[in-house]
Amino acid sequence: MSAAVLGRAAWRRVVGLLPGATDVAAMRRQPRRDLVAGLTVAVVALPLALGFGVSSGLGASAGLVTAIVAGALAALFGGSNLQVSGPTGAMTVVLVPIVARYGPGGVLTVGVLAGLILLALALLRAGRYVRYVPAPVVEGFTVGIAAVIFLQQVPAALGARNPDGENVAVVAWRALVEFAGHPNWPALVVALGVAAVMLAGARWRPTVPFSLIMVAAATVTGQLLSLDVARIGVLPATLPAPSLGFLDLAAVPTLFTSALAVAALAALESLLSATVADGMTVNQRHDPDRELFGQGVANLVTPLFGGVPATAAIARTAVNVRSGAQSRLASLTHAVALAVIMLVAAPLVAHIPLAALAGVLLATAVRMVEVGSLAVLARATRSDALILVLTAIATLALDLIAAVGIGLLVAGALALRKIARAARLEEVPLDIADHHVEEAALLREHIVAYRFDGPLFFAAAHRFLLELSEVSDVRVIILRMSRVSTIDGSGALVLRDAIERLEHRGIAVFVSGVRTGQEKILDAVGVLDRLRAAGRVFPDTGEAIGAARAHLRSTGVLATEEPGVLDAAGQS
């Protein structure tokens, strides 16, 4: 294929991922509902954007810039009409060690690289694969993130002065020790008060934005009483000019691993969020590849304005859906509203206590944990419970990407174990009703048939080898293969070894019912070639029984002058 043809195909693929006329038409249908939903989401998103910006280590302004720029770009180019993007707790968890190791410039570079990786994933149509992430992995991942976010807020809630360390549990412990020696009661009261009202209010009036109300109340109270609490500080009133001044090309190879982790998290969380949004509606379905493309564009551009890597936000997306959003106009409205707040209210936002934002995120972390879903999975099977717990612990002890990897590996191993146990090798009776009584008894004494049920692959093959190798006191074995659902190289090799061992003991092996699609792999490892040359491969079991009888006659086990029909009918 020529380079020109490949180039045209790639261009068509890119064009297919861009916004189209249907997106514009959807935004014109019910603009009033979308505008109201967007404003509602902006009210909820403001304290979260500021809080996650502070938690990331780049400051509140970086969180606000991310919510504006990434929120607008992901809304325009993403694959969901209802998705709301911006800084999230999960991404903050990944960014904290990157900030500590490489500084703000390193985080911005990681964001650009992650954007490029996401664009490549979109072009490679990788979006569909997130559906294979098991529910226990997702739930364990969420629980682990919630625990990390909670621990991240402990220093700010206690008024501690940024204890050193990368592990959130260690930092939280050092903050507790500092608080014990020099307690900062105003910060603790503010944080716990905001969190308590948010949690109680969510049950009492879920539609009321208690997070913004309590942040405003804490700010006013702090100013009136001159409370000794740290505040956000001065914020820019406009978006900074785009710049690549942070980019250090020499550091790119070092940062690439971190960029892979950020891109993987952005893809995973965004696609899961879009799936959740689809489930909350009747007629909305997202395009996973377009969603990756939108997140790639957002993460590629946002660092140019000083924003942190972004992803879709499940909580804000849920608010958007519940507020009646019908199109991506709602997400765009949310971004524009935050930009107006930055322009008009930056001096007021500067006075918000950090402890108030910590309280918002403490409540957010608690609300992330769906106790009902956890209880259902814990009661479902021990395997699901194990996967959930391991993923949550790995998220807390290691990092998010390692946790998802561990969860997927354990889930895959347990699934293979279940499949392997379901696969069976069982002895089945021979259908030899047409033979004389004496010969039928002799056939049953010297011929045994085994039927494979299910997959013959690496996880079950060794057990089959042991079972076949233990067969004794027979002259012929018929292996019935018609119910083998799939076979891999390991299974084919084990089958070959078992046949060779049986033949070494003087037992003739006949095979029946091999499916057309499985012949290739069995031929590749030499299972069928020799048997076929010896005339021992048959399409059905009846013919195999007839051939086995002829073999016994040739060895003198059966009489040679048997009248009547030689072949017995049978099922393959």
Coordinates of C-alpha atoms in Angstrom, one line a residue:
M1 CA 0.0 0.0 0.0
S2 CA 1.5 3.4 -1.0
A3 CA 2.2 6.2 1.3
A4 CA -0.4 8.4 -0.5
V5 CA -3.2 5.8 0.1
L6 CA -2.2 5.5 3.8
G7 CA -2.2 9.3 4.1
R8 CA -5.7 9.6 2.7
A9 CA -6.9 6.8 5.0
A10 CA -5.4 8.6 8.0
W11 CA -6.9 11.9 7.0
R12 CA -10.4 10.3 6.6
R13 CA -10.0 8.8 10.0
V14 CA -9.1 12.2 11.6
V15 CA -12.0 13.9 9.8
G16 CA -14.3 11.2 11.1
L17 CA -13.3 12.2 14.7
L18 CA -14.1 15.9 14.3
P19 CA -17.3 17.6 15.3
G20 CA -20.0 17.4 12.6
A21 CA -23.4 18.9 11.7
T22 CA -25.3 16.6 14.0
D23 CA -23.5 18.0 17.0
V24 CA -24.4 21.5 16.0
A25 CA -28.0 20.5 15.4
A26 CA -28.2 18.9 18.8
M27 CA -27.1 22.1 20.5
R28 CA -30.0 24.0 18.8
R29 CA -32.8 21.7 20.0
Q30 CA -33.2 22.7 23.6
P31 CA -30.7 25.5 24.3
R32 CA -32.5 26.8 27.4
R33 CA -32.2 23.5 29.2
D34 CA -28.6 23.1 28.3
L35 CA -27.8 26.7 29.5
V36 CA -29.4 26.0 32.9
A37 CA -27.6 22.7 33.2
G38 CA -24.3 24.3 32.4
L39 CA -24.7 27.0 34.9
T40 CA -25.6 24.4 37.6
V41 CA -22.5 22.4 36.8
A42 CA -20.3 25.5 37.0
V43 CA -21.6 26.2 40.5
V44 CA -20.7 22.7 41.6
A45 CA -17.4 22.6 39.6
L46 CA -15.9 25.9 40.9
P47 CA -14.9 24.7 44.4
L48 CA -13.8 21.3 43.0
A49 CA -11.6 22.9 40.3
L50 CA -10.0 25.2 42.9
G51 CA -9.5 22.3 45.4
F52 CA -8.0 19.9 42.9
G53 CA -5.7 22.6 41.6
V54 CA -4.4 23.1 45.1
S55 CA -4.1 19.4 45.7
S56 CA -2.2 18.9 42.5
G57 CA 0.6 21.2 43.7
L58 CA 0.2 23.7 40.9
G59 CA -2.2 26.0 42.7
A60 CA -5.9 26.9 42.5
S61 CA -5.4 29.0 39.3
A62 CA -4.1 25.9 37.5
G63 CA -7.3 24.0 38.5
L64 CA -9.5 26.8 37.3
V65 CA -7.7 27.1 34.0
T66 CA -8.0 23.4 33.5
A67 CA -11.7 23.4 34.1
I68 CA -12.1 26.2 31.6
V69 CA -9.8 25.2 28.7
A70 CA -10.1 21.4 29.0
G71 CA -13.8 21.6 29.8
A72 CA -14.5 23.6 26.6
L73 CA -12.2 21.6 24.3
A74 CA -13.4 18.2 25.5
A75 CA -17.0 19.4 25.1
L76 CA -16.4 20.4 21.5
F77 CA -14.3 17.4 20.4
G78 CA -15.3 14.6 22.8
G79 CA -17.5 11.7 22.0
S80 CA -20.2 12.3 24.5
N81 CA -22.9 14.9 24.4
L82 CA -23.2 15.0 28.2
Q83 CA -19.6 14.6 29.5
V84 CA -18.0 17.4 31.7
S85 CA -14.2 17.4 31.9
G86 CA -11.7 19.2 34.1
P87 CA -9.3 18.5 37.0
T88 CA -10.3 15.4 38.9
G89 CA -9.2 13.7 42.1
A90 CA -7.9 10.6 40.3
M91 CA -5.7 12.7 38.1
T92 CA -4.5 14.7 41.2
V93 CA -3.4 11.5 42.8
V94 CA -1.1 10.7 39.8
L95 CA 0.2 14.3 39.5
V96 CA 1.4 14.8 43.1
P97 CA 4.5 12.6 42.8
I98 CA 5.2 14.0 39.3
V99 CA 5.2 17.6 40.8
A100 CA 7.4 16.5 43.6
R101 CA 9.9 14.9 41.3
Y102 CA 9.9 17.1 38.2
G103 CA 8.3 20.4 39.3
P104 CA 5.5 22.3 37.5
G105 CA 7.2 22.3 34.2
G106 CA 7.5 18.5 34.3
V107 CA 3.7 18.2 34.9
L108 CA 2.9 20.5 31.9
T109 CA 5.2 18.5 29.7
V110 CA 3.6 15.3 30.8
G111 CA 0.2 16.8 29.9
V112 CA 1.3 17.6 26.4
L113 CA 2.8 14.1 25.9
A114 CA -0.4 12.5 27.4
G115 CA -2.5 14.4 24.9
L116 CA -0.4 13.1 22.0
I117 CA -0.8 9.5 23.3
L118 CA -4.5 9.9 23.6
L119 CA -4.8 11.2 20.0
A120 CA -2.8 8.2 18.9
L121 CA -5.2 5.8 20.8
A122 CA -8.1 7.5 19.2
L123 CA -6.7 7.0 15.7
L124 CA -6.0 3.3 16.6
R125 CA -9.6 2.8 17.6
A126 CA -8.6 1.8 21.2
G127 CA -11.7 3.2 22.8
R128 CA -13.7 0.0 22.6
Y129 CA -11.4 -2.0 24.9
V130 CA -12.4 -0.2 28.1
R131 CA -15.6 -2.4 28.1
Y132 CA -13.4 -5.3 29.2
V133 CA -12.5 -3.7 32.5
P134 CA -14.4 -5.8 35.1
A135 CA -16.7 -4.1 37.6
P136 CA -14.7 -5.1 40.7
V137 CA -11.6 -3.5 39.3
V138 CA -13.5 -0.2 38.7
E139 CA -15.1 -0.3 42.1
G140 CA -11.7 -1.1 43.8
F141 CA -10.1 1.6 41.8
T142 CA -12.7 4.1 42.9
V143 CA -12.4 3.2 46.6
G144 CA -8.6 3.5 46.4
I145 CA -8.9 6.9 44.8
A146 CA -11.4 8.1 47.4
A147 CA -9.0 7.0 50.2
V148 CA -6.1 8.8 48.6
I149 CA -8.1 12.0 48.0
F150 CA -9.2 11.9 51.7
L151 CA -5.7 11.5 53.0
Q152 CA -4.5 14.3 50.7
Q153 CA -6.8 16.7 52.4
V154 CA -5.7 15.9 55.9
P155 CA -2.8 18.5 56.0
A156 CA -5.0 21.4 54.7
A157 CA -7.9 20.4 57.0
L158 CA -5.5 20.4 60.0
G159 CA -3.8 23.7 59.0
A160 CA -0.5 21.9 58.6
R161 CA 2.3 23.6 56.6
N162 CA 2.7 21.1 53.7
P163 CA 4.6 18.2 55.3
D164 CA 7.2 16.6 53.1
G165 CA 6.8 13.2 51.4
E166 CA 5.2 11.5 48.4
N167 CA 3.2 8.8 50.1
V168 CA -0.1 10.3 51.1
A169 CA -0.5 8.1 54.2
V170 CA 3.0 9.3 55.5
V171 CA 2.2 12.9 54.8
A172 CA -1.2 12.6 56.5
W173 CA 0.5 11.1 59.6
R174 CA 3.1 13.9 59.7
A175 CA 0.3 16.4 59.6
L176 CA -1.4 14.7 62.5
V177 CA 1.8 14.8 64.5
E178 CA 2.3 18.5 63.7
F179 CA -1.3 19.2 64.7
A180 CA -0.9 17.4 68.0
G181 CA 2.1 19.7 68.8
H182 CA 0.6 22.9 67.4
P183 CA -3.2 22.5 66.9
N184 CA -4.9 24.8 64.4
W185 CA -8.5 24.6 65.5
P186 CA -10.0 27.1 63.2
A187 CA -8.8 25.2 60.1
L188 CA -10.1 21.9 61.5
V189 CA -13.5 23.4 62.4
V190 CA -13.9 25.0 58.9
A191 CA -13.0 21.8 57.1
L192 CA -15.2 19.5 59.2
G193 CA -18.1 22.0 59.1
V194 CA -18.0 22.2 55.3
A195 CA -17.7 18.5 54.9
A196 CA -20.5 17.7 57.4
V197 CA -23.0 20.2 55.8
M198 CA -22.2 18.9 52.3
L199 CA -22.8 15.3 53.4
A200 CA -26.0 16.0 55.3
G201 CA -27.2 18.4 52.5
A202 CA -26.7 15.8 49.8
R203 CA -29.2 13.6 51.6
W204 CA -31.6 16.4 52.4
R205 CA -31.6 18.4 49.2
P206 CA -29.4 16.8 46.5
T207 CA -30.1 19.6 44.0
V208 CA -28.8 22.4 46.2
P209 CA -25.1 23.3 45.7
F210 CA -24.0 23.1 49.3
S211 CA -20.4 23.0 48.4
L212 CA -20.5 26.5 47.0
I213 CA -22.7 27.8 49.8
M214 CA -20.4 26.4 52.5
V215 CA -17.3 27.7 50.8
A216 CA -18.8 31.2 50.5
A217 CA -20.0 31.0 54.2
A218 CA -16.5 29.9 55.3
T219 CA -14.9 32.7 53.4
V220 CA -17.2 35.4 54.8
T221 CA -16.8 34.0 58.4
G222 CA -13.1 33.8 58.0
Q223 CA -12.9 37.4 57.0
L224 CA -15.3 38.7 59.6
L225 CA -13.6 36.8 62.5
S226 CA -10.1 37.2 61.1
L227 CA -9.5 33.5 61.4
D228 CA -5.9 32.2 61.3
V229 CA -6.3 30.0 58.3
A230 CA -4.4 29.8 55.0
R231 CA -6.1 31.2 51.9
I232 CA -5.9 30.6 48.2
G233 CA -4.2 33.8 47.4
V234 CA -4.2 36.0 44.3
L235 CA -5.7 34.5 41.2
P236 CA -5.2 35.8 37.6
A237 CA -8.3 37.6 36.3
T238 CA -7.8 36.2 32.8
L239 CA -6.3 33.2 31.1
P240 CA -2.6 33.4 30.7
A241 CA -1.2 33.7 27.1
P242 CA -0.4 30.3 25.7
S243 CA 3.3 29.3 25.9
L244 CA 5.6 26.4 25.4
G245 CA 8.3 27.9 27.6
F246 CA 8.0 25.0 30.0
L247 CA 8.9 22.4 27.4
D248 CA 12.3 20.8 27.9
L249 CA 12.8 18.3 25.0
A250 CA 15.8 16.7 26.8
A251 CA 13.5 15.7 29.6
V252 CA 10.9 14.1 27.4
P253 CA 12.3 10.5 27.5
T254 CA 12.4 10.7 31.3
L255 CA 8.8 11.9 31.5
F256 CA 7.4 9.5 28.9
T257 CA 6.6 6.8 31.5
S258 CA 4.6 9.3 33.6
A259 CA 2.8 10.5 30.4
L260 CA 1.7 6.9 29.7
A261 CA 0.3 6.7 33.2
V262 CA -1.5 10.0 32.8
A263 CA -2.9 9.1 29.4
A264 CA -4.0 5.6 30.6
L265 CA -5.8 7.2 33.5
A266 CA -7.4 9.9 31.3
A267 CA -8.7 7.3 28.9
L268 CA -10.0 4.9 31.6
E269 CA -11.8 7.5 33.7
S270 CA -13.2 9.4 30.7
L271 CA -14.6 6.3 29.0
L272 CA -16.0 5.0 32.3
S273 CA -17.6 8.3 33.0
A274 CA -19.1 8.4 29.5
T275 CA -20.5 4.9 30.1
V276 CA -22.1 6.0 33.3
A277 CA -23.6 9.0 31.5
D278 CA -25.1 6.7 28.9
G279 CA -26.6 4.6 31.6
M280 CA -28.4 7.6 33.1
T281 CA -30.2 8.5 29.9
V282 CA -32.3 6.7 27.4
N283 CA -31.2 7.9 23.9
Q284 CA -27.6 9.0 24.4
R285 CA -24.6 6.9 23.4
H286 CA -21.0 8.0 23.3
D287 CA -18.4 7.3 20.7
P288 CA -15.4 6.0 22.6
D289 CA -12.8 6.9 20.0
R290 CA -14.1 10.4 19.6
E291 CA -14.0 10.7 23.4
L292 CA -10.3 9.7 23.4
F293 CA -9.7 12.3 20.6
G294 CA -11.5 15.0 22.6
Q295 CA -9.5 14.2 25.8
G296 CA -6.3 14.2 23.7
V297 CA -7.0 17.7 22.2
A298 CA -7.9 19.0 25.7
N299 CA -4.7 17.6 27.3
L300 CA -2.5 18.8 24.4
V301 CA -3.7 22.4 24.6
T302 CA -4.5 22.9 28.4
P303 CA -0.8 22.8 29.5
L304 CA 0.0 25.7 27.1
F305 CA -2.2 27.9 29.4
G306 CA -0.7 26.5 32.6
G307 CA -3.4 23.9 33.3
V308 CA -2.9 20.4 34.7
P309 CA -3.8 17.2 32.8
A310 CA -7.6 16.7 32.7
T311 CA -10.1 13.9 32.4
A312 CA -13.8 13.6 32.4
A313 CA -15.4 14.0 35.8
I314 CA -18.0 11.5 36.8
A315 CA -19.5 13.6 39.6
R316 CA -19.9 16.7 37.4
T317 CA -21.1 14.7 34.5
A318 CA -23.8 13.2 36.7
V319 CA -24.9 16.7 37.8
N320 CA -25.0 17.7 34.2
V321 CA -27.3 14.8 33.3
R322 CA -29.6 15.3 36.3
S323 CA -29.9 19.0 35.5
G324 CA -31.5 18.2 32.2
A325 CA -28.6 18.6 29.7
Q326 CA -29.3 17.4 26.2
S327 CA -26.2 18.4 24.2
R328 CA -22.6 19.5 24.6
L329 CA -23.8 23.1 24.8
A330 CA -24.3 22.4 28.6
S331 CA -20.6 21.5 29.0
L332 CA -19.5 24.5 27.0
T333 CA -21.7 26.7 29.1
H334 CA -20.0 25.4 32.3
A335 CA -16.6 26.3 30.9
V336 CA -17.7 29.8 29.8
A337 CA -19.4 30.4 33.2
L338 CA -16.1 29.5 35.0
A339 CA -14.2 31.9 32.7
V340 CA -16.6 34.7 33.6
I341 CA -16.1 33.9 37.3
M342 CA -12.4 34.1 36.8
L343 CA -12.8 37.5 35.1
V344 CA -15.2 39.0 37.5
A345 CA -14.7 37.4 40.9
A346 CA -11.0 36.5 41.1
P347 CA -10.3 39.0 44.0
L348 CA -13.1 37.4 46.0
V349 CA -12.0 33.8 45.2
A350 CA -8.5 34.7 46.6
H351 CA -9.9 34.9 50.1
I352 CA -11.3 31.3 50.2
P353 CA -9.7 29.3 53.0
L354 CA -7.8 26.2 51.9
A355 CA -9.4 24.4 54.8
A356 CA -12.8 25.0 53.2
L357 CA -11.7 23.5 49.9
A358 CA -10.2 20.6 51.9
G359 CA -13.7 20.1 53.5
V360 CA -15.3 20.0 50.0
L361 CA -12.8 17.3 48.9
L362 CA -13.2 15.3 52.1
A363 CA -17.0 15.2 51.5
T364 CA -16.4 14.3 47.8
A365 CA -14.1 11.4 48.7
V366 CA -16.7 10.0 51.1
R367 CA -19.5 10.3 48.5
M368 CA -17.3 8.6 45.9
V369 CA -17.7 5.3 47.8
E370 CA -21.0 3.6 46.8
V371 CA -21.6 1.3 49.8
G372 CA -24.4 -0.5 48.1
S373 CA -22.4 -1.4 45.0
L374 CA -19.5 -2.6 47.2
A375 CA -21.8 -4.8 49.3
V376 CA -23.3 -6.4 46.2
L377 CA -19.9 -7.2 44.8
A378 CA -18.6 -8.5 48.1
R379 CA -21.6 -10.8 48.4
A380 CA -21.5 -11.9 44.7
T381 CA -18.4 -14.2 44.7
R382 CA -15.2 -14.4 46.7
S383 CA -13.3 -13.7 43.5
D384 CA -15.0 -10.4 43.0
A385 CA -14.4 -9.4 46.6
L386 CA -10.7 -10.3 46.3
I387 CA -10.3 -8.3 43.1
L388 CA -12.0 -5.3 44.6
V389 CA -9.9 -5.4 47.8
L390 CA -6.6 -5.9 45.9
T391 CA -7.3 -3.1 43.5
A392 CA -8.2 -0.7 46.3
I393 CA -5.0 -1.6 48.4
A394 CA -2.8 -1.3 45.3
T395 CA -4.3 2.1 44.5
L396 CA -3.4 3.3 48.0
A397 CA 0.0 1.6 48.3
L398 CA 1.3 1.9 44.8
D399 CA -0.3 4.1 42.1
L400 CA -3.5 4.0 40.0
I401 CA -2.1 2.5 36.8
A402 CA -0.3 -0.3 38.7
A403 CA -3.6 -0.9 40.7
V404 CA -5.6 -1.3 37.5
G405 CA -2.9 -3.5 36.0
I406 CA -2.9 -5.7 39.1
G407 CA -6.7 -5.8 39.2
L408 CA -6.9 -6.9 35.5
L409 CA -4.2 -9.5 36.0
V410 CA -5.9 -11.0 39.0
A411 CA -9.3 -10.9 37.3
G412 CA -7.9 -12.5 34.2
A413 CA -6.2 -15.2 36.2
L414 CA -9.4 -16.0 38.2
A415 CA -11.5 -16.0 35.0
L416 CA -9.1 -18.4 33.4
R417 CA -9.2 -20.6 36.5
K418 CA -13.0 -20.7 36.3
I419 CA -12.9 -21.5 32.6
A420 CA -10.3 -24.2 33.1
R421 CA -12.4 -25.8 35.8
A422 CA -15.5 -25.7 33.6
A423 CA -13.6 -27.6 30.8
R424 CA -14.0 -31.4 31.1
L425 CA -12.5 -34.6 29.8
E426 CA -14.9 -37.4 30.4
E427 CA -15.2 -41.0 29.4
V428 CA -18.3 -41.8 27.3
P429 CA -19.9 -45.1 26.5
L430 CA -19.4 -46.6 23.0
D431 CA -22.4 -47.0 20.8
I432 CA -21.8 -50.6 19.6
A433 CA -25.4 -51.9 19.7
D434 CA -25.1 -53.4 16.2
H435 CA -22.4 -55.8 17.2
H436 CA -22.8 -59.3 18.7
V437 CA -23.0 -59.6 22.4
E438 CA -19.6 -61.3 22.7
E439 CA -17.9 -58.8 20.4
A440 CA -19.6 -55.8 22.2
A441 CA -18.2 -57.0 25.5
L442 CA -14.7 -57.3 24.0
L443 CA -14.9 -53.9 22.4
R444 CA -15.9 -52.3 25.7
E445 CA -13.0 -54.1 27.3
H446 CA -10.4 -52.8 24.9
I447 CA -11.7 -49.5 23.6
V448 CA -12.4 -46.3 25.6
A449 CA -13.7 -43.0 24.2
Y450 CA -13.0 -39.6 25.8
R451 CA -14.9 -36.5 25.0
F452 CA -13.5 -33.0 25.5
D453 CA -16.0 -30.3 26.5
G454 CA -15.0 -26.7 26.5
P455 CA -11.7 -24.9 25.8
L456 CA -8.5 -26.9 25.4
F457 CA -6.0 -24.2 26.4
F458 CA -3.0 -23.6 28.6
A459 CA -5.0 -23.2 31.8
A460 CA -6.7 -26.7 31.5
A461 CA -4.3 -28.6 29.3
H462 CA -2.0 -29.9 32.0
R463 CA -4.9 -31.5 33.9
F464 CA -6.0 -33.2 30.7
L465 CA -2.5 -34.6 30.1
L466 CA -2.5 -36.2 33.5
E467 CA -5.9 -37.7 33.1
L468 CA -5.1 -39.2 29.7
S469 CA -1.7 -40.4 30.8
E470 CA -3.2 -42.4 33.6
V471 CA -5.4 -44.5 31.2
S472 CA -4.5 -48.2 31.4
D473 CA -5.7 -51.7 30.4
V474 CA -7.0 -50.6 27.0
R475 CA -5.8 -51.2 23.4
V476 CA -7.5 -48.1 21.7
I477 CA -8.5 -44.6 22.8
I478 CA -10.9 -42.5 20.8
L479 CA -10.6 -38.8 21.4
R480 CA -13.9 -37.0 20.5
M481 CA -13.1 -33.4 19.7
S482 CA -16.3 -32.0 18.3
R483 CA -17.2 -30.2 21.6
V484 CA -13.8 -28.4 21.9
S485 CA -14.8 -24.7 21.8
T486 CA -11.3 -23.4 21.3
I487 CA -7.7 -24.6 21.4
D488 CA -4.5 -22.7 21.7
G489 CA -0.8 -23.7 21.2
S490 CA -0.3 -25.0 24.7
G491 CA -3.4 -27.2 24.5
A492 CA -2.3 -28.5 21.1
L493 CA 1.2 -29.3 22.4
V494 CA -0.2 -31.0 25.5
L495 CA -2.5 -33.1 23.3
R496 CA 0.5 -34.1 21.1
D497 CA 2.5 -35.1 24.2
A498 CA -0.4 -37.2 25.6
I499 CA -0.9 -39.0 22.3
E500 CA 2.9 -39.8 22.1
R501 CA 2.9 -41.1 25.6
L502 CA -0.1 -43.3 25.0
E503 CA 1.4 -44.7 21.7
H504 CA 4.7 -45.4 23.5
R505 CA 2.7 -47.7 25.8
G506 CA 1.2 -49.5 22.9
I507 CA -2.2 -47.8 23.0
A508 CA -3.6 -46.8 19.5
V509 CA -5.1 -43.3 19.4
F510 CA -8.0 -42.3 17.1
V511 CA -9.4 -38.8 16.8
S512 CA -12.8 -37.8 15.6
G513 CA -14.8 -34.6 15.1
V514 CA -12.0 -32.1 14.8
R515 CA -13.5 -28.7 13.7
T516 CA -12.2 -27.1 10.6
G517 CA -11.0 -24.0 12.3
Q518 CA -9.0 -26.0 14.8
E519 CA -7.2 -28.3 12.3
K520 CA -4.6 -25.6 11.4
I521 CA -3.2 -25.3 14.9
L522 CA -3.2 -29.0 15.5
D523 CA -1.4 -29.5 12.2
A524 CA 1.1 -26.8 13.1
V525 CA 2.3 -28.7 16.2
G526 CA 2.2 -32.1 14.4
V527 CA -0.8 -33.6 16.2
L528 CA -2.8 -34.7 13.1
D529 CA -0.2 -35.3 10.4
R530 CA 1.0 -38.7 11.7
L531 CA -2.4 -39.8 12.8
R532 CA -3.9 -38.8 9.4
A533 CA -1.1 -40.7 7.6
A534 CA -2.0 -43.8 9.7
G535 CA -5.7 -43.4 8.9
R536 CA -6.7 -42.6 12.4
V537 CA -8.5 -39.2 11.9
F538 CA -12.2 -39.3 11.2
P539 CA -15.1 -36.8 10.9
D540 CA -17.4 -38.7 13.3
T541 CA -17.1 -41.2 16.1
G542 CA -19.0 -44.0 14.3
E543 CA -16.2 -44.3 11.7
A544 CA -13.6 -44.1 14.4
I545 CA -15.2 -47.1 16.2
G546 CA -15.3 -49.1 13.0
A547 CA -11.6 -48.3 12.4
A548 CA -10.8 -49.2 16.0
R549 CA -12.6 -52.6 15.5
A550 CA -10.6 -53.2 12.4
H551 CA -7.4 -52.4 14.3
L552 CA -8.3 -54.9 17.0
R553 CA -9.0 -57.5 14.3
S554 CA -5.6 -56.9 12.8
T555 CA -3.9 -57.4 16.1
G556 CA -5.9 -60.7 16.7
V557 CA -8.0 -59.4 19.6
L558 CA -11.3 -59.9 17.5
A559 CA -12.2 -62.7 15.3
T560 CA -11.5 -62.1 11.6
E561 CA -14.6 -63.7 10.2
E562 CA -17.2 -61.3 11.6
P563 CA -20.3 -61.1 9.3
G564 CA -22.6 -58.2 9.0
V565 CA -22.1 -54.5 9.2
L566 CA -18.6 -53.6 10.3
D567 CA -19.1 -49.9 11.3
A568 CA -21.2 -48.8 14.2
A569 CA -23.3 -45.7 14.1
G570 CA -22.2 -43.0 16.5
Q571 CA -22.2 -39.4 17.3
S572 CA -19.0 -37.3 16.7

